[in-house]
Tab-separated table of N, CA, C and O in Angstrom:
chain	number	residue	atom	x	y	z
A	1	UNK	N	0.836	-1.172	0.000
A	1	UNK	CA	0.000	0.000	0.000
A	1	UNK	C	0.886	1.241	0.000
A	1	UNK	O	1.883	1.310	0.701
A	2	UNK	N	0.489	2.218	-0.756
A	2	UNK	CA	1.224	3.464	-0.885
A	2	UNK	C	0.818	4.420	0.223
A	2	UNK	O	-0.335	4.796	0.337
A	3	UNK	N	1.786	4.797	1.093
A	3	UNK	CA	1.445	5.690	2.194
A	3	UNK	C	1.818	7.137	1.887
A	3	UNK	O	1.061	8.052	2.167
A	4	UNK	N	3.000	7.357	1.319
A	4	UNK	CA	3.391	8.712	0.933
A	4	UNK	C	4.157	8.617	-0.369
A	4	UNK	O	5.066	7.797	-0.472
A	5	UNK	N	3.875	9.398	-1.312
A	5	UNK	CA	2.725	10.285	-1.408
A	5	UNK	C	1.449	9.494	-1.660
A	5	UNK	O	1.496	8.386	-2.171
A	6	UNK	N	0.333	10.094	-1.316
A	6	UNK	CA	-0.954	9.417	-1.467
A	6	UNK	C	-1.373	9.302	-2.927
A	6	UNK	O	-1.034	10.140	-3.762
A	7	UNK	N	-2.107	8.249	-3.219
A	7	UNK	CA	-2.548	8.002	-4.596
A	7	UNK	C	-3.437	9.134	-5.106
A	7	UNK	O	-3.353	9.511	-6.275
A	8	UNK	N	-4.267	9.702	-4.243
A	8	UNK	CA	-5.136	10.798	-4.679
A	8	UNK	C	-4.321	11.993	-5.153
A	8	UNK	O	-4.659	12.623	-6.156
A	9	UNK	N	-3.248	12.306	-4.440
A	9	UNK	CA	-2.369	13.411	-4.842
A	9	UNK	C	-1.724	13.127	-6.199
A	9	UNK	O	-1.621	14.014	-7.050
A	10	UNK	N	-1.282	11.898	-6.385
A	10	UNK	CA	-0.636	11.523	-7.643
A	10	UNK	C	-1.604	11.595	-8.818
A	10	UNK	O	-1.242	12.062	-9.894
A	11	UNK	N	-2.836	11.153	-8.599
A	11	UNK	CA	-3.840	11.208	-9.667
A	11	UNK	C	-4.148	12.662	-10.013
A	11	UNK	O	-4.306	13.002	-11.192
A	12	UNK	N	-4.201	13.537	-9.013
A	12	UNK	CA	-4.415	14.971	-9.287
A	12	UNK	C	-3.301	15.538	-10.160
A	12	UNK	O	-3.552	16.325	-11.067
A	13	UNK	N	-2.069	15.145	-9.893
A	13	UNK	CA	-0.920	15.689	-10.617
A	13	UNK	C	-0.782	15.099	-12.022
A	13	UNK	O	-0.379	15.783	-12.950
A	14	UNK	N	-1.104	13.809	-12.162
A	14	UNK	CA	-0.853	13.107	-13.428
A	14	UNK	C	-2.100	12.834	-14.259
A	14	UNK	O	-1.984	12.482	-15.418
A	15	UNK	N	-3.262	12.931	-13.652
A	15	UNK	CA	-4.485	12.662	-14.388
A	15	UNK	C	-5.014	11.260	-14.222
A	15	UNK	O	-6.208	11.022	-14.336
A	16	UNK	N	-4.127	10.294	-13.951
A	16	UNK	CA	-4.554	8.918	-13.707
A	16	UNK	C	-3.455	8.167	-12.980
A	16	UNK	O	-2.288	8.551	-13.025
A	17	UNK	N	-3.842	7.080	-12.336
A	17	UNK	CA	-2.862	6.247	-11.638
A	17	UNK	C	-1.902	5.619	-12.643
A	17	UNK	O	-0.703	5.488	-12.374
A	18	UNK	N	-2.414	5.246	-13.803
A	18	UNK	CA	-1.578	4.649	-14.840
A	18	UNK	C	-0.464	5.601	-15.256
A	18	UNK	O	0.695	5.208	-15.358
A	19	UNK	N	-0.793	6.867	-15.478
A	19	UNK	CA	0.218	7.856	-15.863
A	19	UNK	C	1.267	8.027	-14.774
A	19	UNK	O	2.461	8.124	-15.063
A	20	UNK	N	0.832	8.048	-13.522
A	20	UNK	CA	1.769	8.195	-12.407
A	20	UNK	C	2.744	7.017	-12.357
A	20	UNK	O	3.939	7.205	-12.140
A	21	UNK	N	2.238	5.816	-12.594
A	21	UNK	CA	3.091	4.624	-12.571
A	21	UNK	C	4.107	4.657	-13.708
A	21	UNK	O	5.295	4.399	-13.504
A	22	UNK	N	3.653	5.007	-14.907
A	22	UNK	CA	4.553	5.036	-16.066
A	22	UNK	C	5.636	6.096	-15.886
A	22	UNK	O	6.820	5.837	-16.095
A	23	UNK	N	5.232	7.300	-15.482
A	23	UNK	CA	6.195	8.398	-15.307
A	23	UNK	C	7.206	8.061	-14.223
A	23	UNK	O	8.409	8.254	-14.398
A	24	UNK	N	6.733	7.528	-13.102
A	24	UNK	CA	7.650	7.220	-12.006
A	24	UNK	C	8.583	6.064	-12.356
A	24	UNK	O	9.759	6.078	-11.980
A	25	UNK	N	8.099	5.081	-13.096
A	25	UNK	CA	8.960	3.960	-13.493
A	25	UNK	C	10.063	4.418	-14.434
A	25	UNK	O	11.228	4.018	-14.285
A	26	UNK	N	9.720	5.264	-15.392
A	26	UNK	CA	10.737	5.777	-16.318
A	26	UNK	C	11.771	6.622	-15.591
A	26	UNK	O	12.972	6.512	-15.839
A	27	UNK	N	11.307	7.469	-14.677
A	27	UNK	CA	12.226	8.314	-13.911
A	27	UNK	C	13.105	7.467	-12.984
A	27	UNK	O	14.304	7.706	-12.861
A	28	UNK	N	12.523	6.441	-12.357
A	28	UNK	CA	13.294	5.561	-11.474
A	28	UNK	C	14.403	4.854	-12.252
A	28	UNK	O	15.524	4.694	-11.754
A	29	UNK	N	14.111	4.443	-13.468
A	29	UNK	CA	15.130	3.798	-14.295
A	29	UNK	C	16.275	4.759	-14.567
A	29	UNK	O	17.451	4.396	-14.467
A	30	UNK	N	15.943	6.016	-14.886
A	30	UNK	CA	16.991	7.012	-15.133
A	30	UNK	C	17.805	7.288	-13.875
A	30	UNK	O	19.019	7.448	-13.941
A	31	UNK	N	17.141	7.349	-12.733
A	31	UNK	CA	17.846	7.564	-11.472
A	31	UNK	C	18.783	6.399	-11.176
A	31	UNK	O	19.904	6.592	-10.713
A	32	UNK	N	18.335	5.191	-11.468
A	32	UNK	CA	19.147	4.002	-11.258
A	32	UNK	C	20.389	4.019	-12.158
A	32	UNK	O	21.436	3.487	-11.795
A	33	UNK	N	20.272	4.663	-13.304
A	33	UNK	CA	21.394	4.768	-14.248
A	33	UNK	C	22.294	5.956	-13.937
A	33	UNK	O	23.258	6.203	-14.659
A	34	UNK	N	21.960	6.745	-12.889
A	34	UNK	CA	22.841	7.822	-12.465
A	34	UNK	C	22.350	9.237	-12.693
A	34	UNK	O	23.118	10.184	-12.528
A	35	UNK	N	21.092	9.422	-13.059
A	35	UNK	CA	20.556	10.773	-13.272
A	35	UNK	C	20.595	11.554	-11.961
A	35	UNK	O	20.472	10.987	-10.873
A	36	UNK	N	20.748	12.860	-12.082
A	36	UNK	CA	20.816	13.716	-10.899
A	36	UNK	C	19.455	13.856	-10.231
A	36	UNK	O	18.419	13.782	-10.874
A	37	UNK	N	19.486	14.114	-8.929
A	37	UNK	CA	18.270	14.314	-8.151
A	37	UNK	C	17.623	15.641	-8.505
A	37	UNK	O	18.310	16.620	-8.773
A	38	UNK	N	16.293	15.660	-8.474
A	38	UNK	CA	15.560	16.896	-8.715
A	38	UNK	C	15.165	17.594	-7.420
A	38	UNK	O	14.773	18.753	-7.442
A	39	UNK	N	15.271	16.886	-6.296
A	39	UNK	CA	14.942	17.447	-4.988
A	39	UNK	C	16.173	17.404	-4.094
A	39	UNK	O	17.053	16.572	-4.282
A	40	UNK	N	16.202	18.277	-3.104
A	40	UNK	CA	17.319	18.289	-2.157
A	40	UNK	C	17.237	17.133	-1.174
A	40	UNK	O	18.258	16.549	-0.815
A	41	UNK	N	16.029	16.816	-0.709
A	41	UNK	CA	15.830	15.736	0.256
A	41	UNK	C	14.633	14.884	-0.145
A	41	UNK	O	13.669	15.379	-0.707
A	42	UNK	N	14.736	13.593	0.167
A	42	UNK	CA	13.661	12.643	-0.114
A	42	UNK	C	13.281	11.921	1.170
A	42	UNK	O	14.141	11.664	2.015
A	43	UNK	N	12.015	11.586	1.295
A	43	UNK	CA	11.564	10.780	2.432
A	43	UNK	C	11.834	9.309	2.183
A	43	UNK	O	12.167	8.572	3.090
A	44	UNK	N	11.665	8.891	0.929
A	44	UNK	CA	11.855	7.492	0.578
A	44	UNK	C	13.298	7.175	0.242
A	44	UNK	O	14.124	8.069	0.022
A	45	UNK	N	13.604	5.884	0.181
A	45	UNK	CA	14.957	5.451	-0.140
A	45	UNK	C	15.052	4.790	-1.517
A	45	UNK	O	16.112	4.787	-2.116
A	46	UNK	N	13.960	4.258	-1.993
A	46	UNK	CA	13.948	3.592	-3.301
A	46	UNK	C	13.747	4.616	-4.411
A	46	UNK	O	13.119	5.657	-4.219
A	47	UNK	N	14.263	4.296	-5.606
A	47	UNK	CA	14.158	5.220	-6.736
A	47	UNK	C	12.713	5.514	-7.131
A	47	UNK	O	12.380	6.643	-7.476
A	48	UNK	N	11.848	4.508	-7.061
A	48	UNK	CA	10.440	4.730	-7.419
A	48	UNK	C	9.791	5.687	-6.425
A	48	UNK	O	9.045	6.588	-6.815
A	49	UNK	N	10.074	5.525	-5.147
A	49	UNK	CA	9.537	6.430	-4.130
A	49	UNK	C	10.021	7.855	-4.366
A	49	UNK	O	9.252	8.818	-4.247
A	50	UNK	N	11.286	7.989	-4.713
A	50	UNK	CA	11.853	9.314	-4.987
A	50	UNK	C	11.178	9.939	-6.206
A	50	UNK	O	10.872	11.134	-6.215
A	51	UNK	N	10.928	9.141	-7.233
A	51	UNK	CA	10.258	9.645	-8.430
A	51	UNK	C	8.841	10.110	-8.103
A	51	UNK	O	8.396	11.155	-8.595
A	52	UNK	N	8.136	9.373	-7.266
A	52	UNK	CA	6.782	9.778	-6.871
A	52	UNK	C	6.814	11.087	-6.081
A	52	UNK	O	5.961	11.947	-6.265
A	53	UNK	N	7.820	11.259	-5.242
A	53	UNK	CA	7.961	12.510	-4.504
A	53	UNK	C	8.235	13.675	-5.458
A	53	UNK	O	7.765	14.786	-5.238
A	54	UNK	N	8.984	13.419	-6.513
A	54	UNK	CA	9.259	14.457	-7.511
A	54	UNK	C	7.981	14.871	-8.234
A	54	UNK	O	7.802	16.047	-8.564
A	55	UNK	N	7.087	13.925	-8.469
A	55	UNK	CA	5.796	14.252	-9.087
A	55	UNK	C	5.007	15.182	-8.175
A	55	UNK	O	4.480	16.202	-8.619
A	56	UNK	N	4.935	14.858	-6.892
A	56	UNK	CA	4.185	15.668	-5.930
A	56	UNK	C	4.783	17.068	-5.819
A	56	UNK	O	4.068	18.057	-5.657
A	57	UNK	N	6.105	17.180	-5.952
A	57	UNK	CA	6.790	18.476	-5.843
A	57	UNK	C	6.752	19.265	-7.154
A	57	UNK	O	7.400	20.303	-7.264
A	58	UNK	N	6.018	18.784	-8.147
A	58	UNK	CA	5.907	19.426	-9.465
A	58	UNK	C	7.238	19.539	-10.205
A	58	UNK	O	7.437	20.442	-11.007
A	59	UNK	N	8.147	18.622	-9.929
A	59	UNK	CA	9.420	18.578	-10.642
A	59	UNK	C	9.372	17.577	-11.788
A	59	UNK	O	10.250	17.538	-12.624
A	60	UNK	N	8.319	16.779	-11.818
A	60	UNK	CA	8.186	15.717	-12.802
A	60	UNK	C	6.708	15.584	-13.139
A	60	UNK	O	5.854	15.590	-12.257
A	61	UNK	N	6.395	15.487	-14.427
A	61	UNK	CA	4.997	15.328	-14.839
A	61	UNK	C	4.949	14.598	-16.172
A	61	UNK	O	5.906	14.627	-16.942
A	62	UNK	N	3.805	13.984	-16.474
A	62	UNK	CA	3.676	13.288	-17.761
A	62	UNK	C	3.636	14.288	-18.912
A	62	UNK	O	3.184	15.424	-18.755
A	63	UNK	N	4.112	13.850	-20.047
A	63	UNK	CA	4.079	14.687	-21.246
A	63	UNK	C	2.695	14.599	-21.845
A	63	UNK	O	2.134	13.510	-22.019
A	64	UNK	N	2.120	15.744	-22.147
A	64	UNK	CA	0.789	15.765	-22.751
A	64	UNK	C	0.908	15.541	-24.244
A	64	UNK	O	1.706	16.161	-24.911
A	65	UNK	N	0.084	14.626	-24.755
A	65	UNK	CA	0.063	14.367	-26.200
A	65	UNK	C	-0.899	15.336	-26.854
A	65	UNK	O	-1.939	15.665	-26.316
A	66	UNK	N	-0.547	15.770	-28.025
A	66	UNK	CA	-1.404	16.730	-28.749
A	66	UNK	C	-2.183	16.064	-29.827
A	66	UNK	O	-1.940	15.116	-30.357
């Protein structure tokens, strides 16, 4: 179960749970490969948790298709 950030917050930021999962998974992969942090401090320790925190902080969002 996801405790922080909450799923409702993520859906507000991304539009759907599916978008939040895809965006965070892609960002976590980049972080695992050595990408720089977008935040100064994280509550979580795993890359996926850090990516979700970046979404909540408006540092990461899904790309809108036109």
